[in-house]
């Protein structure tokens, strides 16, 4: 199942990266995952590209297959010469749009690192970007002309902007400033960058970078949501010290992370199939509890997070049964969708889907249903008295799966909490008997709701540890969760194999 890189000198890699915390941050895993990797002396396959990139950015020459550190260039810190490991497959083409922000210089690193992966980069720079870096630097690093002007006669004669937009396999915007995203979200085409974004049919990856207050502003959140709704992928921003002296979420993702996200976009099917052979059940959306034949009790869940998780699991090769209440989302690719209405139906569908290795309960299940729902339409009595509805508690699907005879190896619940997020989530984890809880606040600091939004922030609570995920798209949060699931399942599989070996050798002895 999970392909691990054997025999890499992990201790040397950790030292070269600057310590365990650096590796944790890079891979977005907790301390126990690093301990597991060290115990095994190997890293999961998905860690390969980001670790390789991060080492190279720190000036190390790395063997791409084994991650062996071959030496360090004199100019450690990302500006030293590198070895290009090129493969025989045809190069893919990336159009790199550099926006006007202080982080523009990091786009140079992105351009260079992409070429290490047999990717041809053509640069496009906004007027603002040229205040920070010169087209000449980008042209020198990409060995290709850099385009800056929508109405350049020479550029248009050489390669019209439509062709430029169409010939790319992927368009990356890094840094994506608040202004550039706002213009793209509104479909403006008032310069070369926005015209390309409107004309391209290629996937688009944006790496936002801006002041934390600008990132948090509802206008930016709305623009990001609109872009995400149109299928634009995002990487970052991350939290940390900003060039403006403030601290918060708004930093451009590290070049290694942008390169990794770009490689994922370029070949979605090159994602490791490390969950192949495993069955996952995901619940999603609201449940709808009938009052009578036309009325019901429901909630505002959109199903976006649950569907994104199902999609991310399927992308990693899992066989996925998505049990969903009524939502207006299309079924994600490569999942088996079971549509249900009520909590009772959702439980029955989940139990029918067992056995499974993984269960993720992301549905907002109604806690109660009407005891005697009427089969017809309730009529007004005429005496001004409303009908009285008796509510009974619904089955708890998460708890039922956690305590089932065919309990999946890993059961994950969600906890939407209005207060004391982590304490309430831990209590819920114990009460429900699940392994992990993804805890999120129902209402954000700005008063907006997580329901129906494309963005989410959460804490992943796994036993003693809690990992905080800042605000990001629900799709990105799903990928992060699935990365953790993949690591966990790899551990379980290895332990199981070990048990098999021990019992086999015991039976050989008898
Ligand atoms: N859940 C479930 N079945 C239910 C209720 C909840 O499977 N009948 C699952 C949800 O899918 C989620 C987790 O339990 O994974 C927590 O849901 P939440 O609504 O936060 O918790 P409740 O059990 O309803 O607790 P409370 O509302 O009292 O906090």
Short mmCIF file of C-alpha atoms and ligand atoms in Angstrom, two decimals:
data_model
loop_
_atom_site.label_atom_id
_atom_site.label_comp_id
_atom_site.label_asym_id
_atom_site.label_seq_id
_atom_site.Cartn_x
_atom_site.Cartn_y
_atom_site.Cartn_z
CA UNK A 1 0.00 0.00 0.00
CA UNK A 2 2.10 2.86 1.23
CA UNK A 3 5.39 3.30 -0.49
CA UNK A 4 8.04 4.34 1.99
CA UNK A 5 11.51 5.55 1.15
CA UNK A 6 13.79 3.01 2.72
CA UNK A 7 17.12 3.68 4.32
CA UNK A 8 17.23 7.45 4.09
CA UNK A 9 19.40 9.05 6.75
CA UNK A 10 16.52 10.76 8.47
CA UNK A 11 18.61 12.15 11.32
CA UNK A 12 20.87 13.91 8.79
CA UNK A 13 17.84 15.21 6.92
CA UNK A 14 16.31 16.60 10.13
CA UNK A 15 19.59 18.31 11.06
CA UNK A 16 19.90 19.76 7.57
CA UNK A 17 16.34 21.08 7.70
CA UNK A 18 16.96 22.77 11.02
CA UNK A 19 15.36 20.35 13.48
CA UNK A 20 12.30 18.20 14.07
CA UNK A 21 9.95 21.17 14.27
CA UNK A 22 11.02 22.24 10.77
CA UNK A 23 10.18 18.79 9.40
CA UNK A 24 6.88 18.80 11.30
CA UNK A 25 5.96 22.16 9.82
CA UNK A 26 7.04 21.13 6.34
CA UNK A 27 4.95 17.95 6.35
CA UNK A 28 2.20 19.33 8.57
CA UNK A 29 2.42 16.42 10.97
CA UNK A 30 2.65 16.13 14.73
CA UNK A 31 5.68 15.11 16.81
CA UNK A 32 4.54 11.47 17.00
CA UNK A 33 4.66 11.11 13.21
CA UNK A 34 8.29 12.26 13.23
CA UNK A 35 9.07 9.75 16.01
CA UNK A 36 7.47 7.04 13.89
CA UNK A 37 9.50 8.02 10.85
CA UNK A 38 12.67 8.01 12.95
CA UNK A 39 11.82 4.61 14.45
CA UNK A 40 11.32 3.23 10.97
CA UNK A 41 14.24 5.17 9.51
CA UNK A 42 12.12 6.17 6.56
CA UNK A 43 9.76 8.81 5.30
CA UNK A 44 6.40 8.33 3.58
CA UNK A 45 6.45 8.73 -0.19
CA UNK A 46 4.40 11.92 -0.08
CA UNK A 47 7.17 13.56 1.95
CA UNK A 48 9.70 13.01 -0.80
CA UNK A 49 9.13 16.07 -2.97
CA UNK A 50 8.72 18.67 -0.18
CA UNK A 51 11.74 17.36 1.74
CA UNK A 52 13.84 17.29 -1.43
CA UNK A 53 12.76 20.86 -2.25
CA UNK A 54 13.35 22.13 1.27
CA UNK A 55 16.84 20.64 1.37
CA UNK A 56 17.71 22.17 -1.97
CA UNK A 57 16.38 25.52 -0.83
CA UNK A 58 18.77 25.30 2.09
CA UNK A 59 21.59 24.81 -0.38
CA UNK A 60 22.01 21.03 -0.17
CA UNK A 61 22.61 18.81 -3.14
CA UNK A 62 20.29 15.89 -2.72
CA UNK A 63 19.96 12.60 -4.54
CA UNK A 64 16.35 12.70 -5.73
CA UNK A 65 15.71 8.99 -5.27
CA UNK A 66 17.25 8.21 -1.89
CA UNK A 67 17.31 11.75 -0.46
CA UNK A 68 20.96 11.20 0.36
CA UNK A 69 22.64 14.54 1.03
CA UNK A 70 25.51 14.70 -1.42
CA UNK A 71 26.95 18.01 -0.32
CA UNK A 72 26.18 21.62 0.29
CA UNK A 73 26.61 24.42 -2.17
CA UNK A 74 28.45 27.50 -0.98
CA UNK A 75 25.41 29.66 -1.26
CA UNK A 76 23.14 27.85 1.15
CA UNK A 77 19.83 29.60 1.62
CA UNK A 78 18.42 29.08 -1.80
CA UNK A 79 20.60 30.99 -4.19
CA UNK A 80 23.30 28.44 -4.88
CA UNK A 81 23.73 26.40 -8.00
CA UNK A 82 21.70 23.25 -8.19
CA UNK A 83 21.82 20.06 -10.11
CA UNK A 84 18.97 19.57 -12.53
CA UNK A 85 17.55 16.08 -12.38
CA UNK A 86 15.57 15.87 -15.54
CA UNK A 87 13.52 12.94 -16.67
CA UNK A 88 12.78 11.77 -20.19
CA UNK A 89 9.11 12.66 -20.14
CA UNK A 90 8.14 15.80 -22.07
CA UNK A 91 8.34 18.98 -20.06
CA UNK A 92 5.12 20.44 -18.74
CA UNK A 93 4.48 24.13 -19.14
CA UNK A 94 3.72 26.50 -16.34
CA UNK A 95 2.83 30.13 -16.71
CA UNK A 96 4.03 31.86 -13.56
CA UNK A 97 2.21 35.12 -12.90
CA UNK A 98 4.09 37.20 -10.36
CA UNK A 99 1.94 39.69 -8.46
CA UNK A 100 3.11 42.92 -6.87
CA UNK A 101 4.01 42.07 -3.30
CA UNK A 102 7.11 42.00 -1.16
CA UNK A 103 7.10 38.19 -1.47
CA UNK A 104 7.63 38.49 -5.25
CA UNK A 105 11.29 37.56 -4.82
CA UNK A 106 10.21 34.10 -3.67
CA UNK A 107 8.60 33.57 -7.07
CA UNK A 108 12.13 33.42 -8.48
CA UNK A 109 12.83 30.43 -6.27
CA UNK A 110 9.55 28.81 -7.34
CA UNK A 111 10.51 29.32 -11.00
CA UNK A 112 13.88 27.71 -10.51
CA UNK A 113 12.69 24.76 -8.43
CA UNK A 114 9.93 23.93 -10.88
CA UNK A 115 12.57 23.44 -13.56
CA UNK A 116 14.21 20.77 -11.41
CA UNK A 117 11.04 18.78 -12.02
CA UNK A 118 11.16 19.03 -15.79
CA UNK A 119 8.71 21.91 -15.88
CA UNK A 120 9.19 24.76 -18.36
CA UNK A 121 8.36 28.10 -16.81
CA UNK A 122 7.24 31.22 -18.63
CA UNK A 123 7.05 34.34 -16.50
CA UNK A 124 4.37 37.01 -16.53
CA UNK A 125 4.78 40.00 -14.28
CA UNK A 126 2.28 42.64 -13.23
CA UNK A 127 3.32 46.27 -13.09
CA UNK A 128 3.39 46.00 -9.29
CA UNK A 129 5.66 42.96 -9.40
CA UNK A 130 8.20 44.97 -11.37
CA UNK A 131 8.53 47.29 -8.36
CA UNK A 132 9.97 44.36 -6.42
CA UNK A 133 11.89 42.22 -8.92
CA UNK A 134 12.98 42.83 -12.48
CA UNK A 135 11.75 40.94 -15.55
CA UNK A 136 15.44 40.36 -16.31
CA UNK A 137 15.95 38.24 -13.16
CA UNK A 138 12.93 36.10 -13.98
CA UNK A 139 13.97 35.81 -17.63
CA UNK A 140 17.49 34.76 -16.60
CA UNK A 141 16.17 32.10 -14.24
CA UNK A 142 13.59 30.70 -16.64
CA UNK A 143 15.73 31.08 -19.76
CA UNK A 144 12.59 32.38 -21.40
CA UNK A 145 11.03 35.70 -22.31
CA UNK A 146 9.03 37.35 -19.55
CA UNK A 147 5.74 38.95 -20.55
CA UNK A 148 4.56 42.15 -18.88
CA UNK A 149 2.40 44.08 -21.27
CA UNK A 150 -1.06 43.38 -22.65
CA UNK A 151 -0.57 45.70 -25.56
CA UNK A 152 3.01 44.97 -26.54
CA UNK A 153 3.25 44.73 -30.32
CA UNK A 154 6.41 42.64 -30.15
CA UNK A 155 4.97 40.22 -27.60
CA UNK A 156 1.69 39.91 -29.45
CA UNK A 157 3.52 39.26 -32.71
CA UNK A 158 5.60 36.60 -31.04
CA UNK A 159 2.96 34.96 -28.89
CA UNK A 160 -0.50 36.46 -28.44
CA UNK A 161 -1.85 36.58 -24.90
CA UNK A 162 -4.59 34.07 -25.71
CA UNK A 163 -2.01 31.56 -26.94
CA UNK A 164 0.09 32.26 -23.88
CA UNK A 165 -2.92 31.47 -21.69
CA UNK A 166 -3.93 28.39 -23.63
CA UNK A 167 -0.57 26.71 -24.04
CA UNK A 168 0.06 26.40 -20.33
CA UNK A 169 -0.57 23.14 -18.47
CA UNK A 170 -0.92 25.15 -15.27
CA UNK A 171 -1.09 28.82 -14.34
CA UNK A 172 0.45 29.76 -11.00
CA UNK A 173 -0.10 33.13 -9.37
CA UNK A 174 2.58 33.80 -6.75
CA UNK A 175 2.32 36.00 -4.86
CA UNK A 176 -1.43 36.43 -5.39
CA UNK A 177 -2.12 39.83 -3.89
CA UNK A 178 -5.51 40.89 -2.52
CA UNK A 179 -5.90 43.23 -5.48
CA UNK A 180 -5.02 40.62 -8.11
CA UNK A 181 -7.41 38.10 -6.56
CA UNK A 182 -10.19 40.71 -6.36
CA UNK A 183 -9.77 41.53 -10.04
CA UNK A 184 -9.67 37.87 -11.00
CA UNK A 185 -12.71 37.09 -8.85
CA UNK A 186 -14.62 39.81 -10.70
CA UNK A 187 -13.54 38.65 -14.13
CA UNK A 188 -11.64 41.84 -14.94
CA UNK A 189 -9.17 41.75 -17.80
CA UNK A 190 -7.41 45.06 -17.44
CA UNK A 191 -3.82 43.86 -17.69
CA UNK A 192 -1.93 40.87 -19.04
CA UNK A 193 -2.17 38.83 -15.80
CA UNK A 194 -5.94 39.15 -15.40
CA UNK A 195 -6.51 38.67 -19.13
CA UNK A 196 -4.60 35.40 -18.98
CA UNK A 197 -6.58 34.31 -15.92
CA UNK A 198 -9.81 34.98 -17.81
CA UNK A 199 -8.64 33.32 -21.02
CA UNK A 200 -6.93 30.23 -19.69
CA UNK A 201 -8.54 26.82 -19.68
CA UNK A 202 -5.66 25.37 -17.64
CA UNK A 203 -5.92 24.75 -13.90
CA UNK A 204 -4.94 27.75 -11.80
CA UNK A 205 -3.03 27.64 -8.52
CA UNK A 206 -2.89 30.78 -6.40
CA UNK A 207 -0.44 31.41 -3.56
CA UNK A 208 -1.86 34.40 -1.69
CA UNK A 209 0.36 36.77 0.29
CA UNK A 210 -0.74 39.93 2.03
CA UNK A 211 -1.04 41.72 5.34
CA UNK A 212 -3.00 39.56 7.86
CA UNK A 213 -5.78 42.15 8.20
CA UNK A 214 -6.21 42.18 4.42
CA UNK A 215 -6.35 38.36 4.33
CA UNK A 216 -8.98 38.32 7.08
CA UNK A 217 -11.09 41.04 5.50
CA UNK A 218 -14.51 39.72 4.45
CA UNK A 219 -13.96 41.16 0.95
CA UNK A 220 -10.85 39.00 0.47
CA UNK A 221 -12.57 35.98 2.03
CA UNK A 222 -15.44 36.44 -0.41
CA UNK A 223 -13.07 36.73 -3.37
CA UNK A 224 -11.14 33.63 -2.32
CA UNK A 225 -14.41 31.72 -1.91
CA UNK A 226 -15.58 32.78 -5.38
CA UNK A 227 -12.28 31.75 -6.93
CA UNK A 228 -12.28 28.45 -5.03
CA UNK A 229 -15.84 27.82 -6.21
CA UNK A 230 -14.60 28.11 -9.78
CA UNK A 231 -12.05 25.40 -9.11
CA UNK A 232 -9.02 27.56 -8.46
CA UNK A 233 -6.61 25.83 -6.08
CA UNK A 234 -4.88 27.60 -3.23
CA UNK A 235 -1.66 27.01 -1.38
CA UNK A 236 -1.16 29.04 1.79
CA UNK A 237 -1.02 31.66 3.06
CA UNK A 238 0.76 30.56 6.21
CA UNK A 239 1.11 32.15 9.62
CA UNK A 240 4.21 33.91 10.90
CA UNK A 241 6.09 37.19 11.02
CA UNK A 242 5.29 39.42 8.09
CA UNK A 243 7.56 41.82 6.25
CA UNK A 244 5.21 44.61 7.40
CA UNK A 245 6.15 43.81 11.00
CA UNK A 246 2.80 42.25 11.88
CA UNK A 247 2.20 38.68 12.86
CA UNK A 248 -0.62 36.49 11.56
CA UNK A 249 -1.85 34.54 8.56
CA UNK A 250 -0.78 36.12 5.29
CA UNK A 251 2.73 34.90 4.50
CA UNK A 252 3.37 33.41 1.08
CA UNK A 253 3.65 29.62 1.33
CA UNK A 254 7.24 28.41 1.17
CA UNK A 255 8.49 27.88 -2.41
CA UNK A 256 8.81 24.12 -1.69
CA UNK A 257 5.13 23.98 -0.74
CA UNK A 258 4.14 25.95 -3.85
CA UNK A 259 6.22 23.65 -6.04
CA UNK A 260 4.63 20.60 -4.41
CA UNK A 261 1.12 21.99 -4.88
CA UNK A 262 1.97 22.78 -8.51
CA UNK A 263 3.24 19.25 -9.12
CA UNK A 264 0.02 17.89 -7.60
CA UNK A 265 -2.03 20.07 -9.93
CA UNK A 266 0.07 19.16 -12.95
CA UNK A 267 -0.49 15.49 -12.57
CA UNK A 268 -3.40 14.84 -10.29
CA UNK A 269 -3.06 11.19 -11.19
CA UNK A 270 0.56 11.14 -10.13
CA UNK A 271 -0.57 11.37 -6.51
CA UNK A 272 0.58 8.30 -4.64
CA UNK A 273 -2.06 5.60 -4.50
CA UNK A 274 -1.16 5.01 -0.89
CA UNK A 275 -4.73 4.33 0.23
CA UNK A 276 -5.43 1.88 -2.55
CA UNK A 277 -7.05 -1.31 -1.30
CA UNK A 278 -8.65 0.51 1.63
CA UNK A 279 -12.34 1.31 1.98
CA UNK A 280 -13.45 4.60 3.49
CA UNK A 281 -16.94 5.67 4.51
CA UNK A 282 -17.56 9.42 4.62
CA UNK A 283 -20.76 11.04 5.85
CA UNK A 284 -21.53 14.50 4.56
CA UNK A 285 -24.19 17.20 4.40
CA UNK A 286 -27.22 17.70 6.61
CA UNK A 287 -29.89 15.19 7.49
CA UNK A 288 -33.48 16.10 6.85
CA UNK A 289 -36.08 14.91 9.36
CA UNK A 290 -39.68 14.93 8.13
CA UNK A 291 -42.47 16.61 10.07
CA UNK A 292 -45.03 15.57 7.48
CA UNK A 293 -45.00 14.84 3.75
CA UNK A 294 -43.89 18.40 2.87
CA UNK A 295 -42.23 19.88 5.96
CA UNK A 296 -38.97 18.96 7.59
CA UNK A 297 -36.32 19.87 10.16
CA UNK A 298 -32.84 20.43 8.67
CA UNK A 299 -29.72 22.51 9.12
CA UNK A 300 -27.42 24.72 7.06
CA UNK A 301 -24.69 22.17 6.29
CA UNK A 302 -23.55 22.47 2.67
CA UNK A 303 -21.60 19.19 2.57
CA UNK A 304 -18.55 21.02 1.17
CA UNK A 305 -16.13 19.71 3.80
CA UNK A 306 -17.38 16.11 3.74
CA UNK A 307 -17.42 16.00 -0.06
CA UNK A 308 -13.89 17.46 -0.19
CA UNK A 309 -12.68 14.73 2.17
CA UNK A 310 -14.32 12.01 0.08
CA UNK A 311 -12.69 13.49 -3.00
CA UNK A 312 -9.23 13.69 -1.36
CA UNK A 313 -9.48 10.09 -0.13
CA UNK A 314 -10.47 8.89 -3.60
CA UNK A 315 -7.59 10.85 -5.14
CA UNK A 316 -5.21 8.84 -2.96
CA UNK A 317 -6.65 5.56 -4.24
CA UNK A 318 -9.16 4.70 -1.49
CA UNK A 319 -12.45 3.09 -2.39
CA UNK A 320 -14.89 5.65 -1.00
CA UNK A 321 -18.54 5.33 -0.03
CA UNK A 322 -19.93 8.83 0.43
CA UNK A 323 -23.17 8.79 2.39
CA UNK A 324 -24.69 12.20 1.96
CA UNK A 325 -27.78 14.05 3.01
CA UNK A 326 -29.40 16.43 0.49
CA UNK A 327 -26.81 18.90 -0.86
CA UNK A 328 -26.47 20.85 -4.08
CA UNK A 329 -22.94 19.62 -4.83
CA UNK A 330 -21.95 17.32 -7.65
CA UNK A 331 -20.74 13.85 -6.66
CA UNK A 332 -16.93 13.89 -6.44
CA UNK A 333 -15.09 11.80 -9.01
CA UNK A 334 -14.49 8.12 -8.25
CA UNK A 335 -16.68 7.82 -5.18
CA UNK A 336 -19.77 5.68 -4.62
CA UNK A 337 -22.47 8.15 -3.60
CA UNK A 338 -25.35 6.95 -1.42
CA UNK A 339 -27.96 9.67 -1.08
CA UNK A 340 -30.04 9.66 2.08
CA UNK A 341 -32.42 12.01 3.85
CA UNK A 342 -32.77 11.20 7.51
CA UNK A 343 -30.31 10.20 10.25
CA UNK A 344 -31.91 6.76 10.42
CA UNK A 345 -31.30 6.28 6.69
CA UNK A 346 -27.75 7.60 7.03
CA UNK A 347 -26.96 5.08 9.77
CA UNK A 348 -28.47 2.23 7.76
CA UNK A 349 -26.41 3.23 4.69
CA UNK A 350 -23.21 3.41 6.73
CA UNK A 351 -23.81 0.03 8.35
CA UNK A 352 -24.61 -1.48 4.96
CA UNK A 353 -21.29 -0.12 3.65
CA UNK A 354 -19.26 -1.90 6.37
CA UNK A 355 -16.67 -3.36 6.56
CA UNK A 356 -14.43 -0.34 6.09
CA UNK A 357 -10.94 0.66 7.15
CA UNK A 358 -11.66 4.34 7.65
CA UNK A 359 -14.79 6.28 8.62
CA UNK A 360 -15.01 10.05 8.56
CA UNK A 361 -18.26 11.43 9.96
CA UNK A 362 -18.48 14.96 8.63
CA UNK A 363 -22.27 15.11 8.33
CA UNK A 364 -24.27 17.54 10.42
CA UNK A 365 -26.71 14.93 11.66
CA UNK A 366 -29.91 16.25 13.17
CA UNK A 367 -29.93 15.37 16.85
CA UNK A 368 -33.69 14.82 16.91
CA UNK A 369 -36.48 13.65 14.66
CA UNK A 370 -40.25 13.98 14.96
CA UNK A 371 -41.60 10.91 16.71
CA UNK A 372 -44.74 10.48 14.68
CA UNK A 373 -44.11 12.23 11.40
CA UNK A 374 -47.38 12.50 9.51
CA UNK A 375 -47.55 10.71 6.18
CA UNK A 376 -49.88 13.39 4.77
CA UNK A 377 -49.73 17.18 5.01
CA UNK A 378 -50.64 18.45 8.46
CA UNK A 379 -53.67 20.77 8.41
CA UNK A 380 -54.25 23.74 10.63
CA UNK A 381 -56.75 22.76 13.32
CA UNK A 382 -58.81 25.92 12.89
CA UNK A 383 -58.81 26.66 16.62
CA UNK A 384 -55.53 28.61 16.50
CA UNK A 385 -53.64 25.85 18.27
CA UNK A 386 -50.39 24.77 16.56
CA UNK A 387 -49.76 21.03 16.40
CA UNK A 388 -47.41 19.78 19.08
CA UNK A 389 -44.41 17.85 17.81
CA UNK A 390 -42.70 15.29 19.99
CA UNK A 391 -39.00 14.97 19.24
CA UNK A 392 -37.00 11.82 19.85
CA UNK A 393 -33.24 11.50 19.73
CA UNK A 394 -31.68 10.24 16.53
CA UNK A 395 -29.15 7.42 16.49
CA UNK A 396 -25.58 8.61 16.85
CA UNK A 397 -23.86 7.42 13.67
CA UNK A 398 -20.32 8.27 14.79
CA UNK A 399 -20.80 6.41 18.06
CA UNK A 400 -22.49 3.47 16.32
CA UNK A 401 -19.52 3.09 13.94
CA UNK A 402 -17.02 3.52 16.78
CA UNK A 403 -18.62 0.73 18.80
CA UNK A 404 -19.64 -1.53 15.90
CA UNK A 405 -18.52 -5.15 15.71
CA UNK A 406 -17.03 -4.25 12.33
CA UNK A 407 -15.46 -1.04 13.65
CA UNK A 408 -13.24 0.61 11.03
CA UNK A 409 -9.56 0.87 12.01
CA UNK A 410 -9.72 4.63 12.11
CA UNK A 411 -12.91 6.51 13.03
CA UNK A 412 -12.86 10.29 12.76
CA UNK A 413 -15.57 12.66 13.90
CA UNK A 414 -16.11 16.39 13.64
CA UNK A 415 -17.00 18.71 16.47
CA UNK A 416 -18.67 21.98 15.64
CA UNK A 417 -18.40 23.93 18.87
CA UNK A 418 -19.65 27.34 19.89
CA UNK A 419 -17.23 27.68 22.84
CA UNK A 420 -14.24 26.01 24.60
CA UNK A 421 -13.31 24.36 21.32
CA UNK A 422 -10.57 21.94 22.38
CA UNK A 423 -12.04 20.94 25.77
CA UNK A 424 -15.46 20.25 24.30
CA UNK A 425 -13.92 18.41 21.37
CA UNK A 426 -11.84 16.18 23.66
CA UNK A 427 -14.92 15.39 25.73
CA UNK A 428 -16.76 14.56 22.52
CA UNK A 429 -13.94 12.30 21.34
CA UNK A 430 -14.20 10.30 24.59
CA UNK A 431 -18.01 10.24 24.55
CA UNK A 432 -18.27 9.09 20.96
CA UNK A 433 -15.44 6.53 21.19
CA UNK A 434 -13.81 7.71 17.97
CA UNK A 435 -10.05 8.02 17.38
CA UNK A 436 -9.72 11.59 16.16
CA UNK A 437 -11.85 14.69 16.16
CA UNK A 438 -11.62 17.60 13.75
CA UNK A 439 -12.81 20.51 15.86
CA UNK A 440 -13.98 23.77 14.42
CA UNK A 441 -15.76 26.83 15.70
CA UNK A 442 -19.27 27.21 14.30
CA UNK A 443 -18.90 30.96 14.33
CA UNK A 444 -15.69 32.80 13.50
CA UNK A 445 -14.20 35.82 15.24
CA UNK A 446 -15.75 38.09 12.59
CA UNK A 447 -19.20 36.57 13.26
CA UNK A 448 -19.39 34.66 9.94
CA UNK A 449 -20.48 31.03 9.93
CA UNK A 450 -18.45 28.02 8.84
CA UNK A 451 -21.60 26.57 7.27
CA UNK A 452 -21.75 27.00 3.51
CA UNK A 453 -18.38 28.77 3.50
CA UNK A 454 -15.55 27.50 1.27
CA UNK A 455 -13.08 28.19 4.03
CA UNK A 456 -12.44 26.42 7.28
CA UNK A 457 -9.98 26.42 10.13
CA UNK A 458 -9.80 23.55 12.59
CA UNK A 459 -7.82 21.63 15.18
CA UNK A 460 -7.11 17.98 14.60
CA UNK A 461 -7.28 16.25 17.96
CA UNK A 462 -5.63 12.85 18.02
CA UNK A 463 -5.33 11.47 21.55
CA UNK A 464 -2.95 13.76 23.40
CA UNK A 465 -1.93 15.97 20.52
CA UNK A 466 -3.72 18.80 18.78
CA UNK A 467 -2.62 20.28 15.47
CA UNK A 468 -4.01 23.67 14.55
CA UNK A 469 -4.84 24.38 10.95
CA UNK A 470 -5.26 28.07 10.09
CA UNK A 471 -7.97 29.33 7.78
CA UNK A 472 -7.72 27.59 4.41
CA UNK A 473 -10.01 26.22 1.74
CA UNK A 474 -12.05 23.18 2.71
CA UNK A 475 -10.34 21.31 -0.13
CA UNK A 476 -6.92 22.06 1.34
CA UNK A 477 -8.06 21.09 4.82
CA UNK A 478 -9.33 17.81 3.38
CA UNK A 479 -5.91 17.11 1.84
CA UNK A 480 -4.21 17.79 5.16
CA UNK A 481 -6.55 15.43 6.97
CA UNK A 482 -6.01 12.75 4.34
CA UNK A 483 -2.23 13.13 4.69
CA UNK A 484 -2.61 12.31 8.39
CA UNK A 485 -4.92 9.42 7.62
CA UNK A 486 -2.40 8.05 5.14
CA UNK A 487 0.45 8.18 7.66
CA UNK A 488 -1.70 6.55 10.32
CA UNK A 489 -2.86 3.75 8.04
CA UNK A 490 0.72 3.08 6.96
CA UNK A 491 1.68 2.61 10.62
CA UNK A 492 -1.25 0.28 11.19
CA UNK A 493 -0.40 -1.76 8.14
CA UNK A 494 3.20 -2.07 9.19
CA UNK A 495 2.19 -3.18 12.68
CA UNK A 496 -0.24 -5.71 11.18
CA UNK A 497 2.46 -7.08 8.87
CA UNK A 498 4.75 -7.44 11.85
CA UNK A 499 2.03 -9.31 13.76
CA UNK A 500 1.51 -11.62 10.76
CA UNK A 501 5.23 -12.34 10.63
CA UNK A 502 5.39 -13.08 14.35
CA UNK A 503 2.38 -15.40 14.26
CA UNK A 504 3.71 -17.06 11.11
CA UNK A 505 7.07 -17.73 12.74
CA UNK A 506 5.25 -18.99 15.89
CA UNK A 507 3.19 -21.42 13.82
CA UNK A 508 6.33 -22.53 11.96
CA UNK A 509 7.90 -23.41 15.31
CA UNK A 510 4.99 -25.62 16.38
N1 LIG B 1 -22.86 12.77 14.70
C1 LIG B 1 -23.39 11.57 14.25
N2 LIG B 1 -24.68 11.27 14.56
C2 LIG B 1 -25.42 12.09 15.31
C3 LIG B 1 -24.88 13.31 15.77
C4 LIG B 1 -23.59 13.63 15.45
O1 LIG B 1 -22.70 10.82 13.57
N3 LIG B 1 -26.67 11.77 15.58
C5 LIG B 1 -21.45 13.04 14.42
C6 LIG B 1 -21.21 14.19 13.49
O2 LIG B 1 -21.13 13.74 12.15
C7 LIG B 1 -19.85 14.67 13.97
C8 LIG B 1 -19.88 14.39 15.47
O3 LIG B 1 -20.86 13.39 15.65
O4 LIG B 1 -18.82 13.92 13.44
C9 LIG B 1 -20.18 15.53 16.36
O5 LIG B 1 -21.33 16.20 15.93
P1 LIG B 1 -21.89 17.42 16.79
O6 LIG B 1 -23.16 17.91 16.16
O7 LIG B 1 -20.79 18.41 17.01
O8 LIG B 1 -22.12 16.71 18.17
P2 LIG B 1 -23.38 16.20 18.90
O9 LIG B 1 -23.25 14.76 19.19
O10 LIG B 1 -24.63 16.60 18.19
O11 LIG B 1 -23.21 16.96 20.27
P3 LIG B 1 -23.71 18.43 20.72
O12 LIG B 1 -24.51 18.99 19.57
O13 LIG B 1 -24.49 18.16 21.92
O14 LIG B 1 -22.43 19.17 20.95
#
